[in-house]
Amino acid sequence: MTDTSQIREHMEVIGADGVHVGTVDKVEGDRIKLTKKDSGAEIEGAEGAHAGHHHFISTGLVAEVEGDKVRLSATAANAQTFVEE
């Protein structure tokens, strides 16, 4: 299991494919809260209704924390299916 205590505010969250998923606002329990401004807004297929508010991703999807990036075990497109509002 990845040490999620290394996850910090403003780290970039990327999918296993290296595609941007969002930016960390903070960790709340076992979920990563993404910033409102880009919580999945750039992912192809994300609907406009998903923009402008916080989204959450389970820390269970974190494959590793490397430098200033949080890499998920799922691709960016697949990670979108796990995003919670």
mmCIF file of N, CA and C in Angstrom:
data_model
loop_
_atom_site.group_PDB
_atom_site.id
_atom_site.type_symbol
_atom_site.label_atom_id
_atom_site.label_comp_id
_atom_site.label_asym_id
_atom_site.label_seq_id
_atom_site.Cartn_x
_atom_site.Cartn_y
_atom_site.Cartn_z
ATOM 1 N N MET A 1 0.843 -1.191 0.000
ATOM 2 C CA MET A 1 0.000 0.000 0.000
ATOM 3 C C MET A 1 0.882 1.247 0.000
ATOM 4 N N THR A 2 0.486 2.235 -0.748
ATOM 5 C CA THR A 2 1.236 3.475 -0.879
ATOM 6 C C THR A 2 1.042 4.351 0.354
ATOM 7 N N ASP A 3 2.099 5.040 0.766
ATOM 8 C CA ASP A 3 2.044 5.943 1.905
ATOM 9 C C ASP A 3 1.387 7.251 1.478
ATOM 10 N N THR A 4 0.096 7.378 1.754
ATOM 11 C CA THR A 4 -0.641 8.563 1.329
ATOM 12 C C THR A 4 -0.353 9.778 2.195
ATOM 13 N N SER A 5 0.406 9.613 3.281
ATOM 14 C CA SER A 5 0.759 10.758 4.118
ATOM 15 C C SER A 5 1.708 11.708 3.380
ATOM 16 N N GLN A 6 2.273 11.255 2.272
ATOM 17 C CA GLN A 6 3.163 12.088 1.459
ATOM 18 C C GLN A 6 2.387 13.023 0.525
ATOM 19 N N ILE A 7 1.090 12.816 0.410
ATOM 20 C CA ILE A 7 0.279 13.633 -0.496
ATOM 21 C C ILE A 7 0.059 14.996 0.125
ATOM 22 N N ARG A 8 0.383 16.038 -0.639
ATOM 23 C CA ARG A 8 0.302 17.420 -0.163
ATOM 24 C C ARG A 8 -0.561 18.275 -1.092
ATOM 25 N N GLU A 9 -1.012 19.398 -0.551
ATOM 26 C CA GLU A 9 -1.781 20.374 -1.307
ATOM 27 C C GLU A 9 -1.015 20.808 -2.558
ATOM 28 N N HIS A 10 -1.725 20.982 -3.650
ATOM 29 C CA HIS A 10 -1.226 21.463 -4.940
ATOM 30 C C HIS A 10 -0.433 20.428 -5.739
ATOM 31 N N MET A 11 -0.358 19.179 -5.269
ATOM 32 C CA MET A 11 0.302 18.145 -6.070
ATOM 33 C C MET A 11 -0.605 17.810 -7.249
ATOM 34 N N GLU A 12 0.005 17.486 -8.372
ATOM 35 C CA GLU A 12 -0.766 17.095 -9.552
ATOM 36 C C GLU A 12 -1.147 15.622 -9.435
ATOM 37 N N VAL A 13 -2.400 15.320 -9.756
ATOM 38 C CA VAL A 13 -2.870 13.933 -9.792
ATOM 39 C C VAL A 13 -2.915 13.513 -11.256
ATOM 40 N N ILE A 14 -2.198 12.422 -11.575
ATOM 41 C CA ILE A 14 -2.147 11.945 -12.948
ATOM 42 C C ILE A 14 -2.572 10.484 -13.002
ATOM 43 N N GLY A 15 -3.107 10.109 -14.141
ATOM 44 C CA GLY A 15 -3.484 8.721 -14.342
ATOM 45 C C GLY A 15 -2.252 7.881 -14.631
ATOM 46 N N ALA A 16 -2.440 6.573 -14.707
ATOM 47 C CA ALA A 16 -1.344 5.654 -15.014
ATOM 48 C C ALA A 16 -0.744 5.961 -16.383
ATOM 49 N N ASP A 17 -1.535 6.618 -17.231
ATOM 50 C CA ASP A 17 -1.088 6.988 -18.572
ATOM 51 C C ASP A 17 -0.397 8.347 -18.611
ATOM 52 N N GLY A 18 -0.237 8.989 -17.441
ATOM 53 C CA GLY A 18 0.443 10.281 -17.362
ATOM 54 C C GLY A 18 -0.444 11.476 -17.653
ATOM 55 N N VAL A 19 -1.722 11.258 -17.891
ATOM 56 C CA VAL A 19 -2.654 12.336 -18.218
ATOM 57 C C VAL A 19 -3.182 12.987 -16.934
ATOM 58 N N HIS A 20 -3.238 14.318 -16.947
ATOM 59 C CA HIS A 20 -3.699 15.103 -15.801
ATOM 60 C C HIS A 20 -5.135 14.732 -15.421
ATOM 61 N N VAL A 21 -5.351 14.473 -14.132
ATOM 62 C CA VAL A 21 -6.688 14.179 -13.613
ATOM 63 C C VAL A 21 -7.191 15.347 -12.775
ATOM 64 N N GLY A 22 -6.306 15.968 -12.011
ATOM 65 C CA GLY A 22 -6.701 17.080 -11.160
ATOM 66 C C GLY A 22 -5.542 17.539 -10.306
ATOM 67 N N THR A 23 -5.849 18.403 -9.340
ATOM 68 C CA THR A 23 -4.856 18.946 -8.421
ATOM 69 C C THR A 23 -5.363 18.735 -7.003
ATOM 70 N N VAL A 24 -4.484 18.282 -6.134
ATOM 71 C CA VAL A 24 -4.865 18.002 -4.750
ATOM 72 C C VAL A 24 -5.220 19.297 -4.026
ATOM 73 N N ASP A 25 -6.395 19.314 -3.413
ATOM 74 C CA ASP A 25 -6.771 20.377 -2.492
ATOM 75 C C ASP A 25 -6.325 19.942 -1.097
ATOM 76 N N LYS A 26 -6.729 18.722 -0.701
ATOM 77 C CA LYS A 26 -6.277 18.129 0.559
ATOM 78 C C LYS A 26 -6.736 16.676 0.615
ATOM 79 N N VAL A 27 -6.243 15.955 1.591
ATOM 80 C CA VAL A 27 -6.672 14.579 1.820
ATOM 81 C C VAL A 27 -7.670 14.606 2.967
ATOM 82 N N GLU A 28 -8.829 13.997 2.745
ATOM 83 C CA GLU A 28 -9.859 13.898 3.782
ATOM 84 C C GLU A 28 -10.145 12.424 4.006
ATOM 85 N N GLY A 29 -9.645 11.902 5.098
ATOM 86 C CA GLY A 29 -9.847 10.483 5.391
ATOM 87 C C GLY A 29 -9.163 9.617 4.348
ATOM 88 N N ASP A 30 -9.938 8.791 3.661
ATOM 89 C CA ASP A 30 -9.383 7.908 2.638
ATOM 90 C C ASP A 30 -9.687 8.412 1.228
ATOM 91 N N ARG A 31 -9.898 9.738 1.113
ATOM 92 C CA ARG A 31 -10.180 10.337 -0.193
ATOM 93 C C ARG A 31 -9.308 11.561 -0.432
ATOM 94 N N ILE A 32 -8.951 11.753 -1.696
ATOM 95 C CA ILE A 32 -8.228 12.961 -2.104
ATOM 96 C C ILE A 32 -9.267 13.940 -2.630
ATOM 97 N N LYS A 33 -9.289 15.117 -2.037
ATOM 98 C CA LYS A 33 -10.193 16.177 -2.492
ATOM 99 C C LYS A 33 -9.452 16.960 -3.558
ATOM 100 N N LEU A 34 -10.021 17.046 -4.753
ATOM 101 C CA LEU A 34 -9.410 17.789 -5.849
ATOM 102 C C LEU A 34 -9.884 19.233 -5.822
ATOM 103 N N THR A 35 -9.041 20.150 -6.315
ATOM 104 C CA THR A 35 -9.428 21.561 -6.359
ATOM 105 C C THR A 35 -10.605 21.743 -7.308
ATOM 106 N N LYS A 36 -11.388 22.761 -7.054
ATOM 107 C CA LYS A 36 -12.542 23.049 -7.902
ATOM 108 C C LYS A 36 -12.123 23.410 -9.317
ATOM 109 N N LYS A 37 -11.041 24.178 -9.441
ATOM 110 C CA LYS A 37 -10.720 24.772 -10.741
ATOM 111 C C LYS A 37 -10.370 23.760 -11.824
ATOM 112 N N ASP A 38 -9.872 22.593 -11.448
ATOM 113 C CA ASP A 38 -9.552 21.629 -12.509
ATOM 114 C C ASP A 38 -9.788 20.187 -12.084
ATOM 115 N N SER A 39 -10.814 19.967 -11.292
ATOM 116 C CA SER A 39 -11.081 18.603 -10.837
ATOM 117 C C SER A 39 -11.721 17.780 -11.951
ATOM 118 N N GLY A 40 -10.887 17.442 -12.938
ATOM 119 C CA GLY A 40 -11.343 16.596 -14.030
ATOM 120 C C GLY A 40 -11.925 17.339 -15.200
ATOM 121 N N ALA A 41 -11.890 18.664 -15.183
ATOM 122 C CA ALA A 41 -12.511 19.443 -16.239
ATOM 123 C C ALA A 41 -11.869 19.227 -17.598
ATOM 124 N N GLU A 42 -10.577 18.811 -17.623
ATOM 125 C CA GLU A 42 -9.882 18.645 -18.897
ATOM 126 C C GLU A 42 -9.954 17.224 -19.445
ATOM 127 N N ILE A 43 -10.542 16.306 -18.693
ATOM 128 C CA ILE A 43 -10.613 14.922 -19.135
ATOM 129 C C ILE A 43 -11.664 14.791 -20.222
ATOM 130 N N GLU A 44 -11.303 14.163 -21.304
ATOM 131 C CA GLU A 44 -12.244 13.947 -22.393
ATOM 132 C C GLU A 44 -13.422 13.145 -21.878
ATOM 133 N N GLY A 45 -14.617 13.611 -22.168
ATOM 134 C CA GLY A 45 -15.816 12.916 -21.731
ATOM 135 C C GLY A 45 -16.379 13.473 -20.431
ATOM 136 N N ALA A 46 -15.618 14.327 -19.746
ATOM 137 C CA ALA A 46 -16.145 14.932 -18.519
ATOM 138 C C ALA A 46 -17.208 15.943 -18.917
ATOM 139 N N GLU A 47 -18.314 15.899 -18.234
ATOM 140 C CA GLU A 47 -19.418 16.780 -18.585
ATOM 141 C C GLU A 47 -19.290 18.109 -17.875
ATOM 142 N N GLY A 48 -19.854 19.152 -18.470
ATOM 143 C CA GLY A 48 -19.791 20.486 -17.903
ATOM 144 C C GLY A 48 -20.348 20.563 -16.494
ATOM 145 N N ALA A 49 -21.303 19.698 -16.172
ATOM 146 C CA ALA A 49 -21.905 19.697 -14.846
ATOM 147 C C ALA A 49 -20.899 19.299 -13.775
ATOM 148 N N HIS A 50 -19.805 18.667 -14.190
ATOM 149 C CA HIS A 50 -18.798 18.234 -13.230
ATOM 150 C C HIS A 50 -17.803 19.333 -12.905
ATOM 151 N N ALA A 51 -17.796 20.408 -13.652
ATOM 152 C CA ALA A 51 -16.857 21.498 -13.411
ATOM 153 C C ALA A 51 -17.400 22.418 -12.317
ATOM 154 N N GLY A 52 -16.485 23.124 -11.627
ATOM 155 C CA GLY A 52 -16.893 24.161 -10.692
ATOM 156 C C GLY A 52 -17.182 23.716 -9.279
ATOM 157 N N HIS A 53 -16.964 22.446 -8.966
ATOM 158 C CA HIS A 53 -17.100 22.017 -7.581
ATOM 159 C C HIS A 53 -16.081 20.914 -7.293
ATOM 160 N N HIS A 54 -15.906 20.616 -6.023
ATOM 161 C CA HIS A 54 -14.900 19.637 -5.623
ATOM 162 C C HIS A 54 -15.291 18.218 -6.026
ATOM 163 N N HIS A 55 -14.289 17.442 -6.383
ATOM 164 C CA HIS A 55 -14.454 16.024 -6.629
ATOM 165 C C HIS A 55 -13.472 15.281 -5.730
ATOM 166 N N PHE A 56 -13.745 14.020 -5.517
ATOM 167 C CA PHE A 56 -12.912 13.204 -4.643
ATOM 168 C C PHE A 56 -12.499 11.930 -5.357
ATOM 169 N N ILE A 57 -11.281 11.464 -5.067
ATOM 170 C CA ILE A 57 -10.777 10.198 -5.579
ATOM 171 C C ILE A 57 -10.290 9.387 -4.388
ATOM 172 N N SER A 58 -10.634 8.123 -4.357
ATOM 173 C CA SER A 58 -10.209 7.248 -3.273
ATOM 174 C C SER A 58 -8.688 7.109 -3.262
ATOM 175 N N THR A 59 -8.113 7.133 -2.073
ATOM 176 C CA THR A 59 -6.670 6.922 -1.967
ATOM 177 C C THR A 59 -6.303 5.490 -2.354
ATOM 178 N N GLY A 60 -7.285 4.608 -2.431
ATOM 179 C CA GLY A 60 -7.050 3.243 -2.871
ATOM 180 C C GLY A 60 -6.602 3.161 -4.320
ATOM 181 N N LEU A 61 -6.833 4.231 -5.090
ATOM 182 C CA LEU A 61 -6.409 4.274 -6.490
ATOM 183 C C LEU A 61 -4.977 4.766 -6.652
ATOM 184 N N VAL A 62 -4.354 5.235 -5.570
ATOM 185 C CA VAL A 62 -2.993 5.780 -5.652
ATOM 186 C C VAL A 62 -1.984 4.639 -5.819
ATOM 187 N N ALA A 63 -1.228 4.703 -6.918
ATOM 188 C CA ALA A 63 -0.183 3.712 -7.171
ATOM 189 C C ALA A 63 1.118 4.142 -6.511
ATOM 190 N N GLU A 64 1.437 5.442 -6.622
ATOM 191 C CA GLU A 64 2.651 5.955 -5.990
ATOM 192 C C GLU A 64 2.626 7.470 -5.936
ATOM 193 N N VAL A 65 3.436 7.998 -5.031
ATOM 194 C CA VAL A 65 3.644 9.440 -4.937
ATOM 195 C C VAL A 65 5.081 9.655 -5.363
ATOM 196 N N GLU A 66 5.256 10.415 -6.455
ATOM 197 C CA GLU A 66 6.594 10.622 -7.009
ATOM 198 C C GLU A 66 6.835 12.110 -7.205
ATOM 199 N N GLY A 67 7.747 12.653 -6.434
ATOM 200 C CA GLY A 67 8.029 14.088 -6.529
ATOM 201 C C GLY A 67 6.799 14.891 -6.148
ATOM 202 N N ASP A 68 6.331 15.725 -7.083
ATOM 203 C CA ASP A 68 5.146 16.541 -6.829
ATOM 204 C C ASP A 68 3.923 16.004 -7.556
ATOM 205 N N LYS A 69 3.934 14.695 -7.860
ATOM 206 C CA LYS A 69 2.817 14.070 -8.564
ATOM 207 C C LYS A 69 2.287 12.861 -7.801
ATOM 208 N N VAL A 70 0.971 12.706 -7.877
ATOM 209 C CA VAL A 70 0.300 11.525 -7.344
ATOM 210 C C VAL A 70 -0.137 10.713 -8.556
ATOM 211 N N ARG A 71 0.456 9.541 -8.719
ATOM 212 C CA ARG A 71 0.131 8.688 -9.866
ATOM 213 C C ARG A 71 -0.893 7.647 -9.439
ATOM 214 N N LEU A 72 -1.968 7.551 -10.231
ATOM 215 C CA LEU A 72 -3.028 6.589 -9.952
ATOM 216 C C LEU A 72 -2.745 5.262 -10.647
ATOM 217 N N SER A 73 -3.398 4.217 -10.192
ATOM 218 C CA SER A 73 -3.245 2.899 -10.815
ATOM 219 C C SER A 73 -4.148 2.764 -12.034
ATOM 220 N N ALA A 74 -5.070 3.689 -12.227
ATOM 221 C CA ALA A 74 -5.991 3.681 -13.369
ATOM 222 C C ALA A 74 -5.612 4.798 -14.338
ATOM 223 N N THR A 75 -5.950 4.629 -15.613
ATOM 224 C CA THR A 75 -5.733 5.710 -16.575
ATOM 225 C C THR A 75 -6.631 6.878 -16.192
ATOM 226 N N ALA A 76 -6.345 8.046 -16.723
ATOM 227 C CA ALA A 76 -7.139 9.234 -16.411
ATOM 228 C C ALA A 76 -8.606 9.027 -16.775
ATOM 229 N N ALA A 77 -8.861 8.460 -17.940
ATOM 230 C CA ALA A 77 -10.243 8.233 -18.368
ATOM 231 C C ALA A 77 -10.952 7.251 -17.436
ATOM 232 N N ASN A 78 -10.262 6.196 -17.040
ATOM 233 C CA ASN A 78 -10.856 5.226 -16.122
ATOM 234 C C ASN A 78 -11.032 5.809 -14.733
ATOM 235 N N ALA A 79 -10.103 6.654 -14.301
ATOM 236 C CA ALA A 79 -10.195 7.265 -12.976
ATOM 237 C C ALA A 79 -11.449 8.120 -12.873
ATOM 238 N N GLN A 80 -11.865 8.730 -13.977
ATOM 239 C CA GLN A 80 -13.064 9.556 -13.988
ATOM 240 C C GLN A 80 -14.287 8.752 -13.563
ATOM 241 N N THR A 81 -14.302 7.460 -13.855
ATOM 242 C CA THR A 81 -15.464 6.637 -13.476
ATOM 243 C C THR A 81 -15.506 6.393 -11.978
ATOM 244 N N PHE A 82 -14.382 6.637 -11.267
ATOM 245 C CA PHE A 82 -14.319 6.432 -9.830
ATOM 246 C C PHE A 82 -14.441 7.725 -9.041
ATOM 247 N N VAL A 83 -14.506 8.854 -9.738
ATOM 248 C CA VAL A 83 -14.568 10.156 -9.068
ATOM 249 C C VAL A 83 -15.907 10.292 -8.356
ATOM 250 N N GLU A 84 -15.844 10.778 -7.124
ATOM 251 C CA GLU A 84 -17.039 11.026 -6.321
ATOM 252 C C GLU A 84 -17.251 12.519 -6.198
ATOM 253 N N GLU A 85 -18.496 12.905 -6.064
ATOM 254 C CA GLU A 85 -18.814 14.321 -5.877
ATOM 255 C C GLU A 85 -19.183 14.605 -4.454
#
